[in-house]
XYZ file of C-alpha atoms in Angstrom:
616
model
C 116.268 141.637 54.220
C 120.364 141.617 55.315
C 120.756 143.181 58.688
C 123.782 144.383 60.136
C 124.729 143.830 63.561
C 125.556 146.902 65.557
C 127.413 146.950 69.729
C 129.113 149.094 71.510
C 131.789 149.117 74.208
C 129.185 151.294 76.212
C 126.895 148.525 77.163
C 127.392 144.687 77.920
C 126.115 143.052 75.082
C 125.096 139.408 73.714
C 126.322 137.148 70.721
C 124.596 137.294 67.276
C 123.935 133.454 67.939
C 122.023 134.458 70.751
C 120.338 137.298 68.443
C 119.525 134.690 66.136
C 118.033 132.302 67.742
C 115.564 133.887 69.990
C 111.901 134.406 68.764
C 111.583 137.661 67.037
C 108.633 139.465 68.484
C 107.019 142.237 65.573
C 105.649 145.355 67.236
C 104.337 149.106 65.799
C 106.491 150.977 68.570
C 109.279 149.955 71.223
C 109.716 152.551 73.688
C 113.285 152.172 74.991
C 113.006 153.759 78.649
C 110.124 154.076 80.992
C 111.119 157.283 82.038
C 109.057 160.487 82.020
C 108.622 160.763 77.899
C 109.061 156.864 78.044
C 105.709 156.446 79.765
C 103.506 158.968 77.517
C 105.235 158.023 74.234
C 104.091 154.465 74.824
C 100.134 155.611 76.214
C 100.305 157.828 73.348
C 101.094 155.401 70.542
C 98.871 152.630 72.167
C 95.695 155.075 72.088
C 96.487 155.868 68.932
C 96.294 152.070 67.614
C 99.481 151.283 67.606
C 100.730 148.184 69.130
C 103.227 149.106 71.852
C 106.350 147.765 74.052
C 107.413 149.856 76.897
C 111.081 147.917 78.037
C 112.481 149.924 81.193
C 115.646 148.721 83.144
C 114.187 149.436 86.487
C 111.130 148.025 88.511
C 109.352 151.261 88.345
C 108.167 153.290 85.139
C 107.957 157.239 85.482
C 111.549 158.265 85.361
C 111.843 161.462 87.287
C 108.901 161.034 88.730
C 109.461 157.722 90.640
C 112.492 155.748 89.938
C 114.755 158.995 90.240
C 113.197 160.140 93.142
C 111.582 163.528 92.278
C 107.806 163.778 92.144
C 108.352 167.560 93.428
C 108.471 168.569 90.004
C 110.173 172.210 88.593
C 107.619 173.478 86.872
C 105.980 176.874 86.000
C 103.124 178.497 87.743
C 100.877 178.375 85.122
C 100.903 174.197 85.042
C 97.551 174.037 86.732
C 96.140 175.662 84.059
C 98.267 174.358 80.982
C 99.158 171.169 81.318
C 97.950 169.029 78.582
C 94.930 166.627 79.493
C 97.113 163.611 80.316
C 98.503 165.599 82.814
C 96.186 167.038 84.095
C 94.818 163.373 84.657
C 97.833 162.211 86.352
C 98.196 164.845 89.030
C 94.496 164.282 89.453
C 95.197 160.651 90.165
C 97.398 161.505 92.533
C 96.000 163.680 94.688
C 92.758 161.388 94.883
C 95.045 158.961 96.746
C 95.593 161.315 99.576
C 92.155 162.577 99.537
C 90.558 158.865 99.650
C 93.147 157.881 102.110
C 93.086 160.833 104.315
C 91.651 163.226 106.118
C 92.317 167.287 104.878
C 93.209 169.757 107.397
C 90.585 173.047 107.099
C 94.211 174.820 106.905
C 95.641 173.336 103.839
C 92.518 175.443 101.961
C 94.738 178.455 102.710
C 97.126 177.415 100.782
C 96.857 176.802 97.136
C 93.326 176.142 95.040
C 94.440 173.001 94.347
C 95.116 170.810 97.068
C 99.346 169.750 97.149
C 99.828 166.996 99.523
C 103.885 168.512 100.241
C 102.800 172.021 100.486
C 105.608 172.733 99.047
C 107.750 176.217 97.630
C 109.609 174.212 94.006
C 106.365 173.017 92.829
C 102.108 173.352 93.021
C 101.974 169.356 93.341
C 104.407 167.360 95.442
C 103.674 163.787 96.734
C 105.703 160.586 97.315
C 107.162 158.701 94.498
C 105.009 156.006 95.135
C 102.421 158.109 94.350
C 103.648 158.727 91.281
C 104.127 155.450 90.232
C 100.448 153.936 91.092
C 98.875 157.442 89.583
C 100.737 156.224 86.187
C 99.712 152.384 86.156
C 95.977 153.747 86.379
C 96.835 156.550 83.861
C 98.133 153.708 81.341
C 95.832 150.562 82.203
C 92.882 151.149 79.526
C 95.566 150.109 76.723
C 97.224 147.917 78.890
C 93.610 146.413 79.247
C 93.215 146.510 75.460
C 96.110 144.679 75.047
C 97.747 147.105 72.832
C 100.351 147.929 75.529
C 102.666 145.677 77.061
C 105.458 146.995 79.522
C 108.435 145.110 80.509
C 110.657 146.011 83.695
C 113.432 144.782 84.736
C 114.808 144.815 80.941
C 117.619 146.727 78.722
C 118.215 147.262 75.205
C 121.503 145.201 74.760
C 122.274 144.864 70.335
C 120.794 145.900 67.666
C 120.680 144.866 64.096
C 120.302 147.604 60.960
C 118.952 147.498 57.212
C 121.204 147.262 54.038
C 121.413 150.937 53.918
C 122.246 151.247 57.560
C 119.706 153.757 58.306
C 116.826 152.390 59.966
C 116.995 149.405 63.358
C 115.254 146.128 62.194
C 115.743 144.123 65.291
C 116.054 145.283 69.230
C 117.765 142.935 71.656
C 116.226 142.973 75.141
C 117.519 141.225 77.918
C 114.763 140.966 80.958
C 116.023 139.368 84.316
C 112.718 137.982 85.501
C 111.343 137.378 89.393
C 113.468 134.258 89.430
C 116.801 136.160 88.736
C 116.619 134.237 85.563
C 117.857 136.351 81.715
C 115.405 136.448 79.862
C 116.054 137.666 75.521
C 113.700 138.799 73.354
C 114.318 140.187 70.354
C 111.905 143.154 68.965
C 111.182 143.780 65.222
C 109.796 147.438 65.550
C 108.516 149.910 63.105
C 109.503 152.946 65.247
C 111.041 153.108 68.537
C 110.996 156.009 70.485
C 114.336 156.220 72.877
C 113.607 157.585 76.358
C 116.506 156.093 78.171
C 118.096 157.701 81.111
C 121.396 158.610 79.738
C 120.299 158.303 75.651
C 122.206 155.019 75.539
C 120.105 153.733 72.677
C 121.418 156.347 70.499
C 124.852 154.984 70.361
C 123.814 151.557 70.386
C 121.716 152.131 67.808
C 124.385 154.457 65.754
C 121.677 157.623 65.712
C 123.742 160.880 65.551
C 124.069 163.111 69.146
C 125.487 165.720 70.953
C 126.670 165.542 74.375
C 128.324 167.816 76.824
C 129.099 171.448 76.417
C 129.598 173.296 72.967
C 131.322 176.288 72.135
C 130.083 179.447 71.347
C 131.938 179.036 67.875
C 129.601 175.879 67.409
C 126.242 177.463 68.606
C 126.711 181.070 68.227
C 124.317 181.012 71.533
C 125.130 184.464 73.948
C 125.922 182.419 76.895
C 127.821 179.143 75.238
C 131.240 178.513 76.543
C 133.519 180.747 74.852
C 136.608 178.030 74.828
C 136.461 174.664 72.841
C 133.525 172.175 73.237
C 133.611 169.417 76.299
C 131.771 166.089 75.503
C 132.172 165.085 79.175
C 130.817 168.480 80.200
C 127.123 167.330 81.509
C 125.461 168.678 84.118
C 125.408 166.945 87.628
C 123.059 164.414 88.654
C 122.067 163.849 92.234
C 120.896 161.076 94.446
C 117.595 161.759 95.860
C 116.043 160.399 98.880
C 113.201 160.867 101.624
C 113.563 162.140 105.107
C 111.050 161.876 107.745
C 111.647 164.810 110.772
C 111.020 162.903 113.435
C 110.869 165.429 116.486
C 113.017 164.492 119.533
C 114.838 161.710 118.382
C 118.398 160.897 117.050
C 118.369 159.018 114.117
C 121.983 159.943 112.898
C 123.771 157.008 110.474
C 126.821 156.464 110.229
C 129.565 159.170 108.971
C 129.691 158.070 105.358
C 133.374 157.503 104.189
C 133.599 159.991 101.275
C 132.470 162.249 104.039
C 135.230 164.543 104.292
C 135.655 164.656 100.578
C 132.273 165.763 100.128
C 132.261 168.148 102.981
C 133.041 171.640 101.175
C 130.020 171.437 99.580
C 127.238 170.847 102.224
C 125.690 174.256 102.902
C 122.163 175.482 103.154
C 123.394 178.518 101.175
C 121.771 180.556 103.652
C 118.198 179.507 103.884
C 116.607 178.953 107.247
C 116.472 174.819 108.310
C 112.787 175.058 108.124
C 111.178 178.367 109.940
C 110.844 181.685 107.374
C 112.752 184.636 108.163
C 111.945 188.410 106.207
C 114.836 187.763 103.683
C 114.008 184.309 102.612
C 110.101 183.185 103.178
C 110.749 180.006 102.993
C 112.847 177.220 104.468
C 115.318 174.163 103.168
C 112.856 171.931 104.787
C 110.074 173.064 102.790
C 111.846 173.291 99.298
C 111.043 169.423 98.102
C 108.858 168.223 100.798
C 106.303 165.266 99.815
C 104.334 165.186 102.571
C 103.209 168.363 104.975
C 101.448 166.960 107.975
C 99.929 170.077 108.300
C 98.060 169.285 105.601
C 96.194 166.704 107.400
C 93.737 166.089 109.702
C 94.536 162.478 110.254
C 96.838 160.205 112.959
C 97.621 158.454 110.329
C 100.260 160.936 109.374
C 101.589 162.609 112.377
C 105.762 164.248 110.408
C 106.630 165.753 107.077
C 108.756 163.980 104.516
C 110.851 165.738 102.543
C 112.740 164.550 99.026
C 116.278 165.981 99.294
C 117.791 167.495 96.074
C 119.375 170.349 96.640
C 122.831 171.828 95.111
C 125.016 170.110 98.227
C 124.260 166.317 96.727
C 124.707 167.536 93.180
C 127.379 165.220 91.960
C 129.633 166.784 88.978
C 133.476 164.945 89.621
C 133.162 162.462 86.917
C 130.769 161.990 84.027
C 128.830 159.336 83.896
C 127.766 159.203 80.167
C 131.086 158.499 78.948
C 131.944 156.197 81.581
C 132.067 151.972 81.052
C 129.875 150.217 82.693
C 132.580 149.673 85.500
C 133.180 153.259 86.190
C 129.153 154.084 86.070
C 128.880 151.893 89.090
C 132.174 153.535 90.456
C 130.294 157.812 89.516
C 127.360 155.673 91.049
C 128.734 155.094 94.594
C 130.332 158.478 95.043
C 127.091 159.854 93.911
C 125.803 157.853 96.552
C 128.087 158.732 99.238
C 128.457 162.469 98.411
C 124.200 162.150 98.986
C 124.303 160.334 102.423
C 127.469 162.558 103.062
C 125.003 165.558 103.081
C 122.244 163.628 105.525
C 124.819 163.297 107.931
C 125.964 166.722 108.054
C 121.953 167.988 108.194
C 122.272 165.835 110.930
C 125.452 166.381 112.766
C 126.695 170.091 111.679
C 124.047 171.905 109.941
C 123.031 175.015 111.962
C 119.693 174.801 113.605
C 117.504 177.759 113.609
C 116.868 179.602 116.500
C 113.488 178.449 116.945
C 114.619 174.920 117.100
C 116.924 175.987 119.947
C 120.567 177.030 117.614
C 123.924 175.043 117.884
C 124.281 172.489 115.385
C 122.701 169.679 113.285
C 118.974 168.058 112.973
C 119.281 164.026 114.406
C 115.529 164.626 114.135
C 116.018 163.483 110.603
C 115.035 160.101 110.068
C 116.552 158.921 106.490
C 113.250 156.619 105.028
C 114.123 153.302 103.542
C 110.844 152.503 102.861
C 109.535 154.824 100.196
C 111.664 154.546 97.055
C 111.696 150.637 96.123
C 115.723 150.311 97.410
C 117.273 148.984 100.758
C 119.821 151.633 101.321
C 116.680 154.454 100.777
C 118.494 156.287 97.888
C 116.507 156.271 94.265
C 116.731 153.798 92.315
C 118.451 155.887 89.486
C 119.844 158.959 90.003
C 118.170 162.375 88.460
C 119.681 162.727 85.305
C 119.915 166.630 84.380
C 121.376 166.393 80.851
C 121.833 162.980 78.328
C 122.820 162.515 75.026
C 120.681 164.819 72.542
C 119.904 164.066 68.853
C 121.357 166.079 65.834
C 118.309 166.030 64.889
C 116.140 168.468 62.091
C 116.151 171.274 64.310
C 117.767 172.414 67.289
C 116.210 174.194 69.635
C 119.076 177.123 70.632
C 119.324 179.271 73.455
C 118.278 182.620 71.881
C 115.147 180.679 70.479
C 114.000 180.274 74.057
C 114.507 183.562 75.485
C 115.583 186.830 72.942
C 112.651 186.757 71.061
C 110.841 190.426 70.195
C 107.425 189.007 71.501
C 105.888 187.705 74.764
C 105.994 184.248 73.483
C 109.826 181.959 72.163
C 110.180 181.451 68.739
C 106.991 179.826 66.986
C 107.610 176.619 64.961
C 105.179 175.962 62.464
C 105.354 171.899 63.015
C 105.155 172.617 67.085
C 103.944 169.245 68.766
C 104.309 170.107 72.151
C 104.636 173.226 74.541
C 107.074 174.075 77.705
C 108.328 176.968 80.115
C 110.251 177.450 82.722
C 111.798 180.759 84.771
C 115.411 180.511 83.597
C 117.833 178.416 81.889
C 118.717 176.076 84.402
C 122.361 175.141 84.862
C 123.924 173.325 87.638
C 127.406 172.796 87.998
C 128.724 170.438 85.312
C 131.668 167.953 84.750
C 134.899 169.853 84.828
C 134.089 173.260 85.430
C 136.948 174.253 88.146
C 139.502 173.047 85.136
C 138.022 174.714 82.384
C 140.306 177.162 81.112
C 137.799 179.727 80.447
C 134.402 181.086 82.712
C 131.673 179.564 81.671
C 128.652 182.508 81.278
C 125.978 181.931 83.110
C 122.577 182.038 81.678
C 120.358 181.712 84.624
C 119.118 184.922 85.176
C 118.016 185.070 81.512
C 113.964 183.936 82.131
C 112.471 182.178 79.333
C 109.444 183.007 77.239
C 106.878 180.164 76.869
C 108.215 178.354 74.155
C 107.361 175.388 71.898
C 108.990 172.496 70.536
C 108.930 171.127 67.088
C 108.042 167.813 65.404
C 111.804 168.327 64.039
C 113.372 168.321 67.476
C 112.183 164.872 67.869
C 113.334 163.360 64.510
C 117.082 162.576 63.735
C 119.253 163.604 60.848
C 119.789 160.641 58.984
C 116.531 158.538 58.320
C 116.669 156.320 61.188
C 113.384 155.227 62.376
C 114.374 155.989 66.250
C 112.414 159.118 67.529
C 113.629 161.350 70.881
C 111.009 160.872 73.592
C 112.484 162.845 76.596
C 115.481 165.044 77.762
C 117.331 163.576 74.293
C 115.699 166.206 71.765
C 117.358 168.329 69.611
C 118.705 170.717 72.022
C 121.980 172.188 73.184
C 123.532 172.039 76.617
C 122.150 175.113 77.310
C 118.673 175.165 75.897
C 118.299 171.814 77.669
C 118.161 173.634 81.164
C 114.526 174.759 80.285
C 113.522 171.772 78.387
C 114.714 168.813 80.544
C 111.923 169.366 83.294
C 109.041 166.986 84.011
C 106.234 168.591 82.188
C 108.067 169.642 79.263
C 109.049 165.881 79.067
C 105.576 164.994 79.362
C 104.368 166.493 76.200
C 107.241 165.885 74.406
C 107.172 161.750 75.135
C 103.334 162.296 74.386
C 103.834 163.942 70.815
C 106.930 160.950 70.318
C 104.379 158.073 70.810
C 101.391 160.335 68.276
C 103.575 160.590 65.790
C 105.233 157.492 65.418
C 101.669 155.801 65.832
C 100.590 157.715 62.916
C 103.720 157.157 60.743
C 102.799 153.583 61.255
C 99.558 153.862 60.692
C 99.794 155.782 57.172
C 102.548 154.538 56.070
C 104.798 157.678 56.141
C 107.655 158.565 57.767
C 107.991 161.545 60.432
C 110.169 163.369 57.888
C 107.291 163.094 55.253
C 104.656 163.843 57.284
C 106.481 166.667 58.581
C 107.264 167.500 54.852
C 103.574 167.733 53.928
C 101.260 170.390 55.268
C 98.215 168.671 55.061
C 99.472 165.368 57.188
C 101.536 167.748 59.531
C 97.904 169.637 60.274
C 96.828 166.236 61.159
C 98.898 165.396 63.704
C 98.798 168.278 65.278
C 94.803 168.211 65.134
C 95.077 164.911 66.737
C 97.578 166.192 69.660
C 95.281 168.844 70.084
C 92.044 166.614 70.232
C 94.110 164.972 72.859
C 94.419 167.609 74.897
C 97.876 168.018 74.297
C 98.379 172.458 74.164
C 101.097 173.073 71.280
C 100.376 177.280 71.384
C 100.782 179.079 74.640
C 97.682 180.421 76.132
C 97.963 180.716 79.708
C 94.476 181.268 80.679
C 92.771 178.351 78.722
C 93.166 174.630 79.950
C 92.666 171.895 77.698
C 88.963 171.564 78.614
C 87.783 174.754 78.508
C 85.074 174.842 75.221
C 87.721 177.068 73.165
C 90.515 174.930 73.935
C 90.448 173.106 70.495
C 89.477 176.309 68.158
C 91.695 178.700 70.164
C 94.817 176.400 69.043
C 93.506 175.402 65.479
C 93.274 179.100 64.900
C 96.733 179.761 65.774
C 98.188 176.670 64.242
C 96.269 176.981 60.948
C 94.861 180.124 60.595
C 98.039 182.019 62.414
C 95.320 184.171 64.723
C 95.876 184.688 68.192
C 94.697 188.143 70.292
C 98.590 189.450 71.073
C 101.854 188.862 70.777
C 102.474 191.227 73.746
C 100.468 188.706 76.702
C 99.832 184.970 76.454
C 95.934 184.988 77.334
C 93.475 184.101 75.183
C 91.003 186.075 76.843
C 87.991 183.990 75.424
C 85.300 186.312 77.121
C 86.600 189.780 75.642
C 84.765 191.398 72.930
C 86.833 190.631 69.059
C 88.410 193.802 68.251
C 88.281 195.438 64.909
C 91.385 194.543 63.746
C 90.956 191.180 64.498
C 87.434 191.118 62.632
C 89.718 192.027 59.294
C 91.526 188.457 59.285
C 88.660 186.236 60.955
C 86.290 187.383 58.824
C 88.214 185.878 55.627
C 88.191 182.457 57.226
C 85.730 179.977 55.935
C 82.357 179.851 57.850
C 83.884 183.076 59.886
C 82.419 186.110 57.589
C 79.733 186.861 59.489
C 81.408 187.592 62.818
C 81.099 190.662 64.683
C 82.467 193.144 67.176
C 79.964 191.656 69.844
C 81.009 188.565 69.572
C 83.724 187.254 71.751
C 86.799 184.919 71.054
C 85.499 182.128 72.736
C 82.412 181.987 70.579
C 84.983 182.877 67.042
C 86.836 179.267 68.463
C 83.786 177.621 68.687
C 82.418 178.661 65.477
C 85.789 177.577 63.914
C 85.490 174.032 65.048
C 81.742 173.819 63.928
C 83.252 174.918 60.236
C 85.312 171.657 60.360
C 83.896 168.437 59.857
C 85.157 165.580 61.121
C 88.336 164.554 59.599
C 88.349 161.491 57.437
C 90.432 158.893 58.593
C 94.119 158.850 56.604
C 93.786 156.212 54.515
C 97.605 153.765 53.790
C-alpha cells in the first residue's frame, strides 16, 4: 500500500531515507506518551491481548503523576470509594511503600481512614513522585512479563507516513536516544495508536483534527465562553513543580533567580497562613501539596515534611507554549523555570512568616530538594500541562453538559466508557488574558455534577485510526478544567487502550463498534468487568458484590434508584415503583419489595451467562 509522508514545522523531524530504511516494527497499539492516560491505555490494551508499545520522551512514565511533578492529585472526595480497580491498585501500591518502609505514627489514624503519607488538604493520597513512578512499574509488570508490553523512554514520535486515502497512520517514526547518548529509529506499523502526549503533538504530526486555546461563545454557545473572538494561543498556564524540604533552623536560601524581579508581582500566599491554621482559613500554604508529613511517622528515618509546590504564584501564562517552535519551547521553558525558582526565593527571603514562627519575613528553612524528581536543578522534568490540543472528535463534551443538568448526575451518554468529577470548572489564568479585549467569565464557582465521558470523546472526526488517551479528548477550553485531572485521565487512558484492543481484536473500528449496540454493550461489559465505573454511584466501589449488576443495570437496562442522589444504596429495601420496571427484565419477575438492590444486581448478573468471545 502507497503511504504518504506527513512533518511538521512543530517538531524536528528525519528524512524519508531514514524512514525507509529502518526495520519496520508491526504492533496492535502504539501509545504515543507515557503520561497519565499514556500509562493505562497501554496496561489496558496489553491485558486485553493486544500487543503494545508505550514510547515516552522522558525517563519516567506517569505524566502528572511523576515526570510533571504532581502526585498530590485534585481529585474529588469520593475517589476512595470510586476509583476504578486499577486505581484503586495503584494508590494501594503506593502507600504499601511507606507502610513497609516505615513506621506509622498512632496520630496519623486521626486523620483520614485511609492512611495519606502527605497528610495533605488538595488531595486524600499524596506521596513523592518517586512513589508514583515505582507504584506504576509494579502496576504494569504482569504484561510487561507477558511480553505483550514493551515501553520505550527516552523516545519521540518524529514523522509519520498515511494511507492512499489519507485517513488512517501506517507507519510511526520514533527516535530513542539510548544510555550511550546514541539515536536510535524505529519505525512502528500500528493498528491503533492512542496519543497521550504532553502537549497533543501527535495530532498535528499526524494531521488528526483539534482545537486549541479559547473559543468564543459564538462557537460553543457555552454560558461562560469568552464572549469576543476565539484565541488559539489562549491555554491555560502550566507550572514548574518542585519539592521542598523545611528544614528547621537553617538557611538554605539560593541564589536570587534573574527573572526575579519580573516575576515578583505575582508571588503571594493570597492570604493563607505559611503553615499554622488560623479561624478563617484551617489550613496552611505549607500543607496544600505536601508529600510527606513527618507527623505521620513514627520513624528517624524521616525527621521534616516535603512539600510539592504548585500554587497560582509559579503558574506561568506569558507565552504559549503549544504554538511555540521548538526554539521558543525551550525559551517558555526557562522562564517557566525561573518564574518557579523566582517564587522559592521569595518563600525564602520575603514571604511573611506567621506569628508562631516568630513574624518578619521569609522561610530560609526551606531547603529546595534536588534529589527527588530525576533532574539536577530539582524542577520536574516536564512541566504540568493544564490544557493541550483536544480532538474534534464525535462528541464534545461542553460546559453546560457538565454542570446545568436538571438531575443530580451531568448529562448521561449512552456509549459512556469512563466516569469523572470534580468541584468546579477549573481555570487558571491563561495566555493573554490582561490583552484580551473583553472579560473573560469565570466559571469556577459553577460545581460540577458527576459526569461521564463517552466512547465518542475519544474518537476523531475523520476516520483516522489515532484515539485521545488523556487531557486531548473532545472537550472545550472550558469543559477541560474538570476533565484534565489525574483520575479522570486515568479512566479515560484506560477505556483508550480497551477499546482500541478490541477494535483490533474484532476487526472493527471504534466508530463501528460504537455504531452497533450489541458490540458497544461489550465494551462497556468488559470496562466494567475491569473494574473500570462508567455510571456514578458514590457509595459502591468496584469490588463491592453489586458493583458489576448495579452498572449493567444502568447501562443496559437504564435502572438506577434516583436521579435526585448518586448512591446506590444496595442494602435498602426495592421500592414499588422500582418493582414495575425490574420485574420486566429477564430472570427479574419474581422480585419483591423485601428484596434489596444489592441482591436485584446480583440476580442480574446470574441472568447473564458468560459472554461468548467476539469472534473476527
Amino acid at each position: 500500500m502507497k503511504k504518504k509522508l506527513i512533518n511538521t514545522g512543530i517538531l524536528s523531524l528525519i528524512s524519508s531515507a531514514a524512514c525507509l530504511s529502518a526495520t519496520v516494527v508491526p504492533v496492535d497499539v502504539l501509545v504515543v506518551g507515557g503520561g497519565t492516560g499514556g500509562v493505562t491505555a497501554a496496561m489496558a490494551a496489553a491485558q486485553n491481548g493486544a500487543q503494545t508499545v508505550l514510547i515516552e520522551e522522558t525517563p519516567w512514565i506517569g505524566g502528572q503523576f511523576t515526570s510533571q511533578g504532581l502526585p498530590a492529585s485534585d481529585e474529588h472526595g469520593y475517589i476512595e470509594n470510586t476509583a476504578s480497580r486499577s486505581f484503586s491498585f495503584f494508590r494501594t501500591l503506593v502507600r504499601n511503600q511507606f507502610l513497609s518502609a516505615y513506621k506509622r505514627s498512632k496520630s496519623s489514624y486521626s486523620y483520614h481512614k485511609v492512611f495519606d503519607p502527605g497528610n495533605s488538604w488538595v488531595s486524600r493520597l499524596t506521596h513523592t513522585p518517586e512513589s508514583a513512578r515505582i507504584a506504576l512499574v509494579q502496576l504494569l509488570k504482569p504484561v510487561v512479563d507477558t511480553g505483550r508490553l514493551k515501553i520505550v523512554p527516552n523516545t519521540r514520535a518524529t514523522t509519520v507516513t498515511k494511507t492512499d486515502d489519507g485517513k488512517r497512520v501506517a507507519t510511526v517514526t520514533a527516535e530513542t536516544v539510548d544510555e550511550s547518548g546514541t539515536t536510535v529509529t524505529t519505525v512502528y506499523a500500528p493498528k491503533y495508536i492512542v496519543e497521550a502526549t504532553l502537549l497533543g503533538d501527535f495530532l498535528e504530526l499526524a494531521g488528526v483534527p483539534f482545537s486549541v486555546g479559547i473559543e468564543s461563545h459564538a462557537q460553543t454557545g457555552e454560558p461562560a465562553a469568552y464572549p469576543g473572538d476565539p484565541d488559539p494561543k489562549g491555554n491555560q498556564c502550566f507550572t514548574f513543580c518542585y519539592i521542598v524540604e523545611y528544614c528547621p533552623n537553617t538557611n538554605n536560601t539560593i541564589a536570587k533567580p534573574p527573572l526575579y524581579d519580573h516575576f515578583k508581582k505575582h508571588y503571594s500566599l493570597n492570604g493563607y497562613p505559611f503553615r499554622h491554621t488560623t479561624p478563617e482559613k484551617m489550613n496552611g500554604f505549607w500543607q496544600y501539596r505536601r508529600c510527606l508529613a513527618a507527623a505521620q511517622f513514627d520513624d528517624p528515618l524521616i525527621k521534616n515534611d516535603l512539600a510539592i509546590i504548585n500554587w497560582g504564584s509559579n503558574d506561568y501564562a506569558e507565552r504559549d507554549l503549544i504554538s511555540a517552535t521548538p526554539a521558543e519551547r525551550e525559551e517558555i521553558r526557562n522562564e517557566g523555570k525561573q518564574m518557579s525558582l523566582g517564587f522559592l526565593y521569595w518563600l525564602q527571603t520575603e514571604c511573611p512568616r506567621d506569628p508562631e514562627d516568630g513574624g518578619g519575613k521569609g522561610y530560609p528553612e526551606l531547603k529546595l530538594r534536588t534529589d527527588l524528581l530525576g533532574t539536577s536543578d530539582g524542577l520536574a522534568m516536564e512541566p504540568y500541562i493544564r490544557e493541550s490540543r483536544r480532538i474534534k472528535a464525535l462528541t464534545t463534551i461542553k460546559q453546560n453538559d457538565i454542570t446545568s443538568q436538571p438531575t443530580v448526575r451531568a448529562k448521561l451518554y449512552d456509549d459512556a466508557v469512563a466516569t469523572g468529577l470534580y468541584f468546579s470548572i477549573d481555570i487558571h489564568s491563561c495566555v493573554g488574558d490582561a490583552k484580551r479585549p473583553l472579560k473573560p467569565k469565570h466559571p469556577g464557582s459553577k460545581a460540577t455534577k458527576p459526569f461521564q465521558i463517552p466512547l465518542g470523546a475519544l474518537i476523531p472526526q475523520g476516520g483516522s485510526n489515532v484515539l485521545a488517551g488523556q487531557k486531548n479528548i473532545g472537550v472545550t477550553h472550558l469543559s477541560n478544567g474538570s476533565t484534565r485531572l489525574h483520575p479522570v485521565e486515568w479512566e479515560i487512558g484506560e477505556a483508550a487502550g480497551t477499546v482500541a484492543a478490541m477494535a483490533v481484536k474484532i476487526n472493527k473500528t471504534p466508530e463501528e463498534i460504537r455504531a452497533d449496540k450489541k458490540l458497544l454493550r461489550e465494551l462497556q461489559h468488559t470496562l466494567i468487568r475491569q473494574g473500570q465505573p462508567i455510571f456514578w454511584y458514590i457509595d459502591l466501589p468496584w469490588d463491592d458484590t453489586a458493583f458489576q449488576g448495579a452498572q449493567r443495570l444502568a447501562i443496559d437496562e437504564g435502572w438506577y434508584p434516583s436521579t435526585k442522589h448518586s448512591n446506590f444504596l444496595p442494602n435498602n429495601a426495592l421500592a414499588k415503583k422500582d418493582l414495575e420496571k425490574l420485574q420486566k427484565i429477564e430472570g427479574l419477575g419474581d422480585l419483591t419489595t423485601t428484596c434489596s438492590h444489592r441482591y436485584a444486581a446480583i440476580k442480574y448478573m446470574q441472568t447473564k451467562t458468560p459472554e461468548e468471545e467476539i469472534k473476527d
